[in-house]
Coordinates of C-alpha atoms (C1' of nucleotides) in Angstrom, one line a residue:
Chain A
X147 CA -19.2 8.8 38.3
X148 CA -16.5 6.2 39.1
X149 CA -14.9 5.2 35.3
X150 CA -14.9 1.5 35.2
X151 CA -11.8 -0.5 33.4
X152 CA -13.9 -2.8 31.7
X153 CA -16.5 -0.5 29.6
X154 CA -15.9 -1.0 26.4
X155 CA -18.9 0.8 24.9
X156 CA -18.4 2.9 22.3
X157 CA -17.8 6.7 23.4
X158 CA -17.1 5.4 26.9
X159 CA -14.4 7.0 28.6
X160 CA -12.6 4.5 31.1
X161 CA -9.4 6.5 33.1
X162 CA -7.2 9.6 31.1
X163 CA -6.5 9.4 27.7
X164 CA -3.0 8.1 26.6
X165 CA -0.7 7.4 23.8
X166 CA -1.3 3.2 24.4
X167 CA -5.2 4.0 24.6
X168 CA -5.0 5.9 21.3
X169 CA -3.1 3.3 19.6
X170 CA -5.1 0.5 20.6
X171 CA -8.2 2.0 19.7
X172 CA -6.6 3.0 16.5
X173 CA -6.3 -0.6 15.6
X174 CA -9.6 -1.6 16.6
X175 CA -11.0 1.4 14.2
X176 CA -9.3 0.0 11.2
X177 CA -9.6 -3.4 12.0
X178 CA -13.4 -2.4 12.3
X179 CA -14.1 0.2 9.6
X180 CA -11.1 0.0 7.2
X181 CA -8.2 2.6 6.8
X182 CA -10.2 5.1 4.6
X183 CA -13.0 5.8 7.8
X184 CA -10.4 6.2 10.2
X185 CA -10.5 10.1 10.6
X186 CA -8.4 11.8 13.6
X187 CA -12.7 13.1 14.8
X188 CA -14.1 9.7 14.8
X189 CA -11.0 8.0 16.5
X190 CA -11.6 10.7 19.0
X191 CA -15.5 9.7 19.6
X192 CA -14.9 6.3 19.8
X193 CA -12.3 7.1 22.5
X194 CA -15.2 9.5 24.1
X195 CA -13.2 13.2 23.3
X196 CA -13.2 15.9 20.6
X197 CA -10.0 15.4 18.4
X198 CA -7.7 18.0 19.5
X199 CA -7.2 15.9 22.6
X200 CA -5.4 13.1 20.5
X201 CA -2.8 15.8 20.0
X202 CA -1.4 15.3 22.9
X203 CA -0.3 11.9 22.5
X204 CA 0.3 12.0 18.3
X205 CA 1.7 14.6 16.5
X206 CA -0.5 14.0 13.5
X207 CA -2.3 11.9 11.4
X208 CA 0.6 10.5 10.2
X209 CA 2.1 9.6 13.2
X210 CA -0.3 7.8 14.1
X211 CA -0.2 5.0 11.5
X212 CA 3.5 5.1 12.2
X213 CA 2.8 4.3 15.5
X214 CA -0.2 1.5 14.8
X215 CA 2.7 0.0 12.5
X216 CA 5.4 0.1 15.2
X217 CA 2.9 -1.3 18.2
X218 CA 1.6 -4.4 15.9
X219 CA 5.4 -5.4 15.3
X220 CA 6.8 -4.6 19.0
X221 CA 4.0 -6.8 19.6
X222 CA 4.8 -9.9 17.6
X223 CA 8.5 -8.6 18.8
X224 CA 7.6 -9.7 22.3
X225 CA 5.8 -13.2 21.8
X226 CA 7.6 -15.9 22.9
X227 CA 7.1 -18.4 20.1
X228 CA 9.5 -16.0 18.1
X229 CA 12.5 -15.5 20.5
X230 CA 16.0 -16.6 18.9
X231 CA 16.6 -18.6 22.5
X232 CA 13.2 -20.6 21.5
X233 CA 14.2 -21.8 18.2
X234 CA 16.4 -25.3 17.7
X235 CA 18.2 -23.9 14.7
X236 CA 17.9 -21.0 11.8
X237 CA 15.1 -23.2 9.9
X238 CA 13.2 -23.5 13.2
X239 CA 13.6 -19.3 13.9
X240 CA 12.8 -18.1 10.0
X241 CA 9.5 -20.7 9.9
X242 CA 8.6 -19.2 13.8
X243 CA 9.1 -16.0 12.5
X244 CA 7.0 -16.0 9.1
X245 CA 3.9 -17.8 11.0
X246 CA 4.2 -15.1 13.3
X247 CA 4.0 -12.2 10.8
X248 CA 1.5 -14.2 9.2
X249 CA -0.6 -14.2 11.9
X250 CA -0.4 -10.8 12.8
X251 CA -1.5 -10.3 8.8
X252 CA -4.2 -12.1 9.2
X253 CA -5.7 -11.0 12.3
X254 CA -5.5 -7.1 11.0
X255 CA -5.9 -7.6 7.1
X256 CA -7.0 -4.3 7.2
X257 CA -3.6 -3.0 9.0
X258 CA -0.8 -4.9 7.1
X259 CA -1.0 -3.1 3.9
X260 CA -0.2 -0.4 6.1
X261 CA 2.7 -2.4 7.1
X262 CA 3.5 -2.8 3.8
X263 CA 3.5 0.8 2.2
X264 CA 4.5 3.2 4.7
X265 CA 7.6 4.6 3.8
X266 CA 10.3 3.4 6.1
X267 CA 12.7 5.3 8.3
X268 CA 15.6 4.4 6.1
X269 CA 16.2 2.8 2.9
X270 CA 17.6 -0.6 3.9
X271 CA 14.9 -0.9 6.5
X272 CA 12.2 -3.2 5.0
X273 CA 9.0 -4.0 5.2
X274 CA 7.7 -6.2 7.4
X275 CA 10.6 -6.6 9.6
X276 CA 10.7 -2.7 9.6
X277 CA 12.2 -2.2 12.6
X278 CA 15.7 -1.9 14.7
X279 CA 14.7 -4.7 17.1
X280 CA 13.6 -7.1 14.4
X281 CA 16.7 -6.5 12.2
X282 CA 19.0 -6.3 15.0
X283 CA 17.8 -9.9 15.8
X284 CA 17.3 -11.3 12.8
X285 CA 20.9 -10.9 11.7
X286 CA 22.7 -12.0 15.2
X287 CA 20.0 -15.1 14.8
X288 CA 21.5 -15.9 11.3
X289 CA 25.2 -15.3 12.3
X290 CA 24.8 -17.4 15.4
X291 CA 24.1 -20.4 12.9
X292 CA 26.8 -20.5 10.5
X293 CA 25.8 -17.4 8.1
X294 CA 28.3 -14.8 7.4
X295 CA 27.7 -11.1 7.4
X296 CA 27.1 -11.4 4.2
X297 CA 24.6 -14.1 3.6
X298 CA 22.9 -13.1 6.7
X299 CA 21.9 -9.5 4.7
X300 CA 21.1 -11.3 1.8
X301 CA 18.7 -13.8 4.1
X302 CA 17.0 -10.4 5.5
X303 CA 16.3 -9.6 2.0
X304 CA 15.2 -12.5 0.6
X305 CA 13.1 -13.4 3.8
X306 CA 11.4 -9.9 3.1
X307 CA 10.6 -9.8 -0.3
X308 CA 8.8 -13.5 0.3
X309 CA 6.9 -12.0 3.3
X310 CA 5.7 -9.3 1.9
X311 CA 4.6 -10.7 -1.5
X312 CA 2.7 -13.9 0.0
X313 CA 1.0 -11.6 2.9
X314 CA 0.2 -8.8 1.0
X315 CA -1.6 -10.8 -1.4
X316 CA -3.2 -13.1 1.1
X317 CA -4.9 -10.2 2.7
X318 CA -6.2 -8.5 -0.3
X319 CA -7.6 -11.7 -1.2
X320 CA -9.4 -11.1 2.1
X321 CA -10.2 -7.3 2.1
X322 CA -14.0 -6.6 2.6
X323 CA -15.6 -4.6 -0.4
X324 CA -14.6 -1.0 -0.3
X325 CA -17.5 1.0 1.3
X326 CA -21.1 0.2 2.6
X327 CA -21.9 -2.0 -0.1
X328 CA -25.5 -3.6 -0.8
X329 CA -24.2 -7.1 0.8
X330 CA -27.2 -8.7 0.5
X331 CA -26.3 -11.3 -2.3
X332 CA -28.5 -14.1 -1.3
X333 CA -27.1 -17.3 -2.1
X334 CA -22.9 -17.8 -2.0
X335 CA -22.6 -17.6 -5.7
X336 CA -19.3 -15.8 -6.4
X337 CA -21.2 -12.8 -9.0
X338 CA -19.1 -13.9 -11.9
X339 CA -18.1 -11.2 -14.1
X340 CA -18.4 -11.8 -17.8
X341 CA -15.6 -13.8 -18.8
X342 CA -16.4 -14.0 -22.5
X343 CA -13.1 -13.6 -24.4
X344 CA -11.3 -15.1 -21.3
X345 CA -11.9 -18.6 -22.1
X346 CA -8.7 -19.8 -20.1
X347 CA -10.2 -17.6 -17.1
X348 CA -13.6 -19.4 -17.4
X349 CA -11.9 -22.8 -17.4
X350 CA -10.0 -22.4 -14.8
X351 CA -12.2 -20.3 -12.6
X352 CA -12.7 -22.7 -10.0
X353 CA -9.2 -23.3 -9.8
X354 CA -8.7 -19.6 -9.3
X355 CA -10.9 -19.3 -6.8
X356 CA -9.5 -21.6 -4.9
X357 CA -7.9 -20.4 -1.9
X358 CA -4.8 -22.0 -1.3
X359 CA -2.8 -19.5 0.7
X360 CA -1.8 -21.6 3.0
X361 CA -0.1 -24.5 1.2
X362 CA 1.5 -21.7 -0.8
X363 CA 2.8 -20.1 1.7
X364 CA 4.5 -23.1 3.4
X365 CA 5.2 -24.2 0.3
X366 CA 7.5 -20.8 -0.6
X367 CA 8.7 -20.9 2.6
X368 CA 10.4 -24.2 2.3
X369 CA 11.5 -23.2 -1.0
X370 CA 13.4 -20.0 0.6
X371 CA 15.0 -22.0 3.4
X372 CA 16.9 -24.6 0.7
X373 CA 18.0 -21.6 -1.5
X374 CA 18.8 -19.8 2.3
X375 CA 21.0 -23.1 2.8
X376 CA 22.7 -23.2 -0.5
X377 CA 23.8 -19.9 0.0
X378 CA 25.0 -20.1 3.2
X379 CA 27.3 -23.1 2.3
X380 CA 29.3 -20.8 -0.2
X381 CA 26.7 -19.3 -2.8
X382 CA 26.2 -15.9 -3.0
X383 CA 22.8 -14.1 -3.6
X384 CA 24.4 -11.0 -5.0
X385 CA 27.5 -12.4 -6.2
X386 CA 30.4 -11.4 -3.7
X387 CA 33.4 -9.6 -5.3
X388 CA 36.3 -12.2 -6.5
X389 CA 38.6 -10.0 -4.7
Chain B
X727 CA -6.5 32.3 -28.7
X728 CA -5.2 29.1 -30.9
X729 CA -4.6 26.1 -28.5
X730 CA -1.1 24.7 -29.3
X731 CA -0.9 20.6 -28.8
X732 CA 3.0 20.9 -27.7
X733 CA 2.6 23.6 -24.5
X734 CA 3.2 21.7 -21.5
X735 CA 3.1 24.6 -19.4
X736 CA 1.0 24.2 -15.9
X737 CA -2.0 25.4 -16.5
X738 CA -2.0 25.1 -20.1
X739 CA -5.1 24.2 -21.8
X740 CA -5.0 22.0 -25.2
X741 CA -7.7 20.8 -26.7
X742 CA -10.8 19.8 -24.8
X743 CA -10.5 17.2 -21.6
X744 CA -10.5 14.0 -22.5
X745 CA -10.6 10.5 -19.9
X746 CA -7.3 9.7 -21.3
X747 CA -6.3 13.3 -20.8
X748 CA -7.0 13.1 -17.4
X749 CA -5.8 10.1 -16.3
X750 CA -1.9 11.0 -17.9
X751 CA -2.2 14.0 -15.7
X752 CA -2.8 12.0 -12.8
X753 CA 0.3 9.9 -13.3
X754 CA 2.8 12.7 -14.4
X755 CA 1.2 14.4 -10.9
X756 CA 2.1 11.5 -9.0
X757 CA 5.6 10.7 -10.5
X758 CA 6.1 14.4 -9.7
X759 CA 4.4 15.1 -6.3
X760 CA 3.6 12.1 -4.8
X761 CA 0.3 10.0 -3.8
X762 CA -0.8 12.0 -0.7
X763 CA -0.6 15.4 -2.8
X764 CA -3.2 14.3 -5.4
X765 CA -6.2 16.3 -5.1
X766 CA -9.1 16.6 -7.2
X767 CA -8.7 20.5 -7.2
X768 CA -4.9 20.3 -7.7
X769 CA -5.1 17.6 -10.4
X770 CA -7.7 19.9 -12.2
X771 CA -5.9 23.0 -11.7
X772 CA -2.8 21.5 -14.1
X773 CA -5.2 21.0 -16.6
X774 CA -6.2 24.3 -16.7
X775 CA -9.8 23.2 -15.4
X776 CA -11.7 23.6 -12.3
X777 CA -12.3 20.1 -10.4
X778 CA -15.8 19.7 -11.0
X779 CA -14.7 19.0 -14.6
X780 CA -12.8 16.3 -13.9
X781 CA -16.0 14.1 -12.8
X782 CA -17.1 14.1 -16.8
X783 CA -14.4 11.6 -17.1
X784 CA -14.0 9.8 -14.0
X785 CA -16.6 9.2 -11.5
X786 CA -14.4 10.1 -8.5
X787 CA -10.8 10.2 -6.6
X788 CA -11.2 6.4 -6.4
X789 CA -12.2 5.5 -9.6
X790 CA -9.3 7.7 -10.4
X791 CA -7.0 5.9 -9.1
X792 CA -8.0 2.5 -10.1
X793 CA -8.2 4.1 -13.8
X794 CA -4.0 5.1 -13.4
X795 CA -3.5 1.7 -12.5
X796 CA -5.2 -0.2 -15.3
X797 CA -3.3 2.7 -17.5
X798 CA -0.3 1.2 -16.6
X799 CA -0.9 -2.3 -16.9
X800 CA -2.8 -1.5 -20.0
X801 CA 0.7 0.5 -22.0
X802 CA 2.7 -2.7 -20.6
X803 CA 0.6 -5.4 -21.9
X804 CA 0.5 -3.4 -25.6
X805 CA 4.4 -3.7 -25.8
X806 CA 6.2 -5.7 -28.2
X807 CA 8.7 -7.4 -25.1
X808 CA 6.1 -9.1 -23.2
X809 CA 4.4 -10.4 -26.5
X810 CA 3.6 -14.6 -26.3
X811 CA 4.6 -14.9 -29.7
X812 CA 7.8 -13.1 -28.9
X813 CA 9.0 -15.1 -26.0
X814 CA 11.1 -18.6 -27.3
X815 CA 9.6 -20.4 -24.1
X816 CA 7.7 -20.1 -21.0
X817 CA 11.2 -19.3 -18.8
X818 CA 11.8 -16.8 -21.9
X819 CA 7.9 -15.1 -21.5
X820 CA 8.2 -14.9 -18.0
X821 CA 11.5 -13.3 -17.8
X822 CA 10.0 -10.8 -20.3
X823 CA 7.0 -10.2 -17.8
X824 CA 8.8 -9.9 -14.8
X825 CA 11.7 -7.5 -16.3
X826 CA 8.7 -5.3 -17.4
X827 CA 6.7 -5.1 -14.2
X828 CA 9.9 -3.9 -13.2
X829 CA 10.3 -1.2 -15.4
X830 CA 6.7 0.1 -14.8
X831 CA 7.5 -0.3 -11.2
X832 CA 11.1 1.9 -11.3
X833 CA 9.5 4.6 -14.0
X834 CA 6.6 5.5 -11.6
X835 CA 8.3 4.1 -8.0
X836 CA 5.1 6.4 -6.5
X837 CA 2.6 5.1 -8.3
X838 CA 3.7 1.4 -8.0
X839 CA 2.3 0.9 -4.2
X840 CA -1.3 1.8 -5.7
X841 CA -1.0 -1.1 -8.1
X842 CA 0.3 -3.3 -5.3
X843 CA -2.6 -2.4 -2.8
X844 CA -5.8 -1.0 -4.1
X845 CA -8.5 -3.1 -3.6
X846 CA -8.3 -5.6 -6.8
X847 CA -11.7 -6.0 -8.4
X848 CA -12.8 -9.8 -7.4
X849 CA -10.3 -12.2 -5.1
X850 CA -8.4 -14.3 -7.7
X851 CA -7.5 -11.3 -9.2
X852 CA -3.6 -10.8 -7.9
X853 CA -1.4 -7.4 -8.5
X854 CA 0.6 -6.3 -9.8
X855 CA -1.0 -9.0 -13.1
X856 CA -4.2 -7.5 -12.1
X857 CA -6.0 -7.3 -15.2
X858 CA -8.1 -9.9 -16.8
X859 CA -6.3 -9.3 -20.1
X860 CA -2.9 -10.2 -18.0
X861 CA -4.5 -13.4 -16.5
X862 CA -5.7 -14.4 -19.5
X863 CA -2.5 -14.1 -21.6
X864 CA -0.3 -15.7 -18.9
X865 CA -2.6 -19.0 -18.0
X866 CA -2.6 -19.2 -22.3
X867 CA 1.0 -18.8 -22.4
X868 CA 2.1 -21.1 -19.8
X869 CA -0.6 -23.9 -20.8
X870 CA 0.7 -24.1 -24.1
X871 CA 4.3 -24.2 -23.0
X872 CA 3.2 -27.8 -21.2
X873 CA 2.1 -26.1 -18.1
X874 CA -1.7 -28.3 -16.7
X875 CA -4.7 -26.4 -15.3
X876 CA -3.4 -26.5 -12.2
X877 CA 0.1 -25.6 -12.5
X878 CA -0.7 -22.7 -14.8
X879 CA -2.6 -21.4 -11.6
X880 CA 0.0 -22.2 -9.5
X881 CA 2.7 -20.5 -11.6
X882 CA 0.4 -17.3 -11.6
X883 CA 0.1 -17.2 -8.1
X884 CA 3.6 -17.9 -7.5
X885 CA 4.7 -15.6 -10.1
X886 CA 2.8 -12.4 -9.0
X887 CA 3.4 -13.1 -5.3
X888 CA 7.3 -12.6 -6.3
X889 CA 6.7 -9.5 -8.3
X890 CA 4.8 -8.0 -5.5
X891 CA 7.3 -8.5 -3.1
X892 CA 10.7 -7.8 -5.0
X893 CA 9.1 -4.7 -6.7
X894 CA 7.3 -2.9 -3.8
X895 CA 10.1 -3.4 -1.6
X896 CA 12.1 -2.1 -4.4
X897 CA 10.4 0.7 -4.9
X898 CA 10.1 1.4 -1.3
X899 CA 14.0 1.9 -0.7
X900 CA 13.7 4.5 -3.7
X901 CA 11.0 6.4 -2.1
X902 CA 11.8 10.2 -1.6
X903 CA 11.4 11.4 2.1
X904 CA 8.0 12.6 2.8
X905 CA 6.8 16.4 2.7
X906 CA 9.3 18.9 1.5
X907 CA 11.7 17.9 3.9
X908 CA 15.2 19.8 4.7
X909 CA 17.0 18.2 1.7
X910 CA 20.3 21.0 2.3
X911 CA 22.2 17.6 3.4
X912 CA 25.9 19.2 2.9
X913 CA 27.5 16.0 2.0
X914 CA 26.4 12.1 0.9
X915 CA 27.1 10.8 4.3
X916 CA 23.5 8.8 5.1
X917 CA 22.9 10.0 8.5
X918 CA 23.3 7.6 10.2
X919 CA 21.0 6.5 13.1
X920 CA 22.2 6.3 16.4
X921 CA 23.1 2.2 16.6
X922 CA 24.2 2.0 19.9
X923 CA 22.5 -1.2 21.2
X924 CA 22.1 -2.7 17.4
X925 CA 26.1 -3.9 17.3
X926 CA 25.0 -6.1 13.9
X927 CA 23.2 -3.8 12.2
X928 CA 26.2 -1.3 13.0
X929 CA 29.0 -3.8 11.6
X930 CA 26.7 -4.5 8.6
X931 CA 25.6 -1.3 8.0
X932 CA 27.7 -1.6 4.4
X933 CA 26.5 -4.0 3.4
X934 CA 22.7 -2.9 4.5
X935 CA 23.2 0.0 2.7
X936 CA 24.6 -1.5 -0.5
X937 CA 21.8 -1.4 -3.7
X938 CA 21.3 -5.3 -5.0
X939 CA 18.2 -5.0 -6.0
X940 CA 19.0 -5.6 -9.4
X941 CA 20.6 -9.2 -8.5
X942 CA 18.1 -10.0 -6.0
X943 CA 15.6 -9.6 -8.5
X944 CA 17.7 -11.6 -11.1
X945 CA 18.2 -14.3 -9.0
X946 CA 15.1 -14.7 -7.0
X947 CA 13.2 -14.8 -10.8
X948 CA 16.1 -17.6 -12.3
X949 CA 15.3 -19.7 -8.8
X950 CA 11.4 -18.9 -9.5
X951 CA 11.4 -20.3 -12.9
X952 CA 13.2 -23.9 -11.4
X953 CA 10.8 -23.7 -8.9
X954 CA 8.1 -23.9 -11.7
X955 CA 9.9 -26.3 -13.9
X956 CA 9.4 -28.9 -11.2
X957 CA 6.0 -28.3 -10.5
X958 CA 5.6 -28.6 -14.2
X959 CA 6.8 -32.0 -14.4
X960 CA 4.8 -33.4 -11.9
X961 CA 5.4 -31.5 -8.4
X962 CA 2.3 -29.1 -7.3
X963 CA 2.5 -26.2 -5.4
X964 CA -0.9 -26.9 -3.8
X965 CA -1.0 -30.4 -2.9
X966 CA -2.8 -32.2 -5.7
X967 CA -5.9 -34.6 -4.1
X968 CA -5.0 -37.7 -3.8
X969 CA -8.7 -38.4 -6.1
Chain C
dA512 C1' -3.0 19.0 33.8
dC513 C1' -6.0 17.9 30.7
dC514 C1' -9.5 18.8 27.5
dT515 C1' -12.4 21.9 24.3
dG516 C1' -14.6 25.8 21.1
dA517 C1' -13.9 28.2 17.6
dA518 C1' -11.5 29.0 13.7
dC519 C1' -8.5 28.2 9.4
dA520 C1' -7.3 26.3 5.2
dC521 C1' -8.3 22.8 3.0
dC522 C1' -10.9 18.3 1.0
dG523 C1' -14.4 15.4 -2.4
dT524 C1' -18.7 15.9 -4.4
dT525 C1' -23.4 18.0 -5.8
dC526 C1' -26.2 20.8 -8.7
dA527 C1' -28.1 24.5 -10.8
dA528 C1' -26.3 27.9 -13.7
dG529 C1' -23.5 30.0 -17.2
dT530 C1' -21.3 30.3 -22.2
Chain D
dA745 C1' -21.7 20.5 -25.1
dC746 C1' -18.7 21.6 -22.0
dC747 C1' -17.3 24.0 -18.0
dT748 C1' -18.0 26.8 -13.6
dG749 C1' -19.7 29.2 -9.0
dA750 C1' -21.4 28.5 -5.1
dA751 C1' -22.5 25.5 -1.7
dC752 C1' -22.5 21.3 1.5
dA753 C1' -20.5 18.2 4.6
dC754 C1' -16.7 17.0 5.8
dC755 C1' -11.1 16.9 6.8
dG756 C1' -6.4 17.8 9.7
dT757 C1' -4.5 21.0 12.6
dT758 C1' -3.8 25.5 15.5
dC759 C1' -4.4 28.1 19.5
dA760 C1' -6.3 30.6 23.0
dA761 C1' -9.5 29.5 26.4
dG762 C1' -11.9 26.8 29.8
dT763 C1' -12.2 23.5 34.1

DNA sequence: ACCTGAACACCGTTCAAGT
DNA sequence: ACCTGAACACCGTTCAAGT
């Protein structure tokens, strides 16, 4: 049988196994089936092998989701929309950079809280731009436009924290019912809980469900590059000794 | 044998299981051990109980879990700080709030990435204010501080999506290494990562390494609450329609 | 060189049985 | 009424063995 490059049926085996292959099928798997169904013996039957195979590429379970972490950022890391040299100025990089991450959020809701929560290598290493590349770019970007050493750690910070918070939430507003659930709710009625005793809830229900991500998002972006400005023309986010 | 109420010996039996029994467990387990080593039997065993017990009171590992999150929310939303009637105004009320998140958030740093990420019950519902008894309190508060319809919405969203971010990303930095790891370290010298390629991250390494969370926090939340004050006199967040 | 069979030490969860 | 023993269908991971 001559393995063909472009069979992508499930438990189809297309060339040897390797660390990439795993990865990317690891992505798929959650991206398909949430994080809780990814198990190290069905990743291995989608990938047409018994488990202990995947050994040879990951050391572990663990690993692995370090690794699906690492490949969806060295990704984004690559794309040219986000390069420092393709940006007119710090406003042009941070706004290229959050769509970027935004998108990646989006296209693997299931993946980001991953993103999000495991534990990083090192304490000032922070999620989402949780890795050496990222940070090392991010701060030359900043200093290369007027921010000091200073202000361009506080901008990593601050450009975090409003990252993580808006996507984070944004996906879970998208996450899919946990588990095989009966979706066979007929008409697109939200099943509105019982909201007596929450008569500010009730009234502004439709407001709530409103989904509005993206005008937030800009929105708080914006926001984050004036206070980024203020503070690079003197302010201080964290109050720089009077020395 | 006469069951004292004060042993807090592993193991120790006191009085018959209770839900509330078990769930304080399961947050003293996780403070103590960490997420990943929460298991049913292990859980059960520090009660003095086989596992099987433990489904009188909770219908399973995941409704476990969801149960220590609303425990937490719940003991916060019962204390006197974080009171309506004790805040003097809306900036005052959401100080209050955001200072006790945090406080949740650095008492139980392995705990805090459940609230942030398990699956919240319907869409609108946004950690770590995940509770309709939170919702309901703050779209109260802020509407009879002046705040419309719409910008008590806003605020909410606003508000938890800077909670979420600040707080798990605080949290994260605190998070002990994984597994029982070598912890013989001889002296407090981080050690350091080889940074050869990463020149920035090496000359800002201080700085990277120095703890502001507290006046990130601080100052993130005062520029926050001018945020809202302007949406509150007329701004929106969302982009109002133009009816 | 690459993959597997069989095994080990666990899981969450069920159910009939004990006291 | 409350807890348990034994069992089931899984896990992640190891290691010697197959091809």
């Amino acid at each position: 049988v001559i393995p063909t490059t472009s069979d992508t049926v499930s438990g189809a085996r297309r060339g040897p196994l390797s660390r990439h292959r795993v990865v990317r099928a690891a992505i798929h798997y959650i991206d398909a089936h949430g994080l809780p169904d990814l198990t190290m013996r069905r990743l291995a039957s989608t990938l047409g092998v018994e488990a202990m195979s995947l050994y040879k590429h990951v050391s572990g379970r663990d690993n692995l989701l370090d690794t699906v972490v690492e490949a969806l950022l060295d990704d984004l890391y690559g794309h040219p929309d986000v390069q420092p040299e393709a940006a007119r100025d710090w406003r042009d990089y941070l706004r290229r950079v959050a769509n970027g991450v935004r998108q990646v959020a989006l296209d693997h809701p299931q993946v980001f809280p991953l993103v999000a929560t495991r534990p990083p290598a090192a304490p000032w290493i922070r999620p989402p731009l949780r890795s050496l590349n990222w940070i090392e770019s991010f701060l030359r970007t900043m200093e290369s436009h007027g921010f000091g050493e200073r202000q361009s750690v506080d901008a990593y910070k601050a450009f975090t924290s409003f990252l993580l918070g808006h996507l984070l939430l944004e996906v879970a507003g998208r996450q899919v019912a946990i588990g095989p659930e009966e979706t066979s709710r007929v008409d697109g009625e939200t099943p509105r809980a019982d909201l007596r005793g929450y008569p500010h809830i009730r009234d502004m229900a439709g407001l709530l469900h409103e989904d509005t991500a993206s005008t937030e998002f800009a929105s708080s972006l914006e926001n984050l590059l004036r206070r980024l400005a203020t503070m690079r023309d003197g302010a201080t986010l964290t109050e720089a000794p009077v020395q």
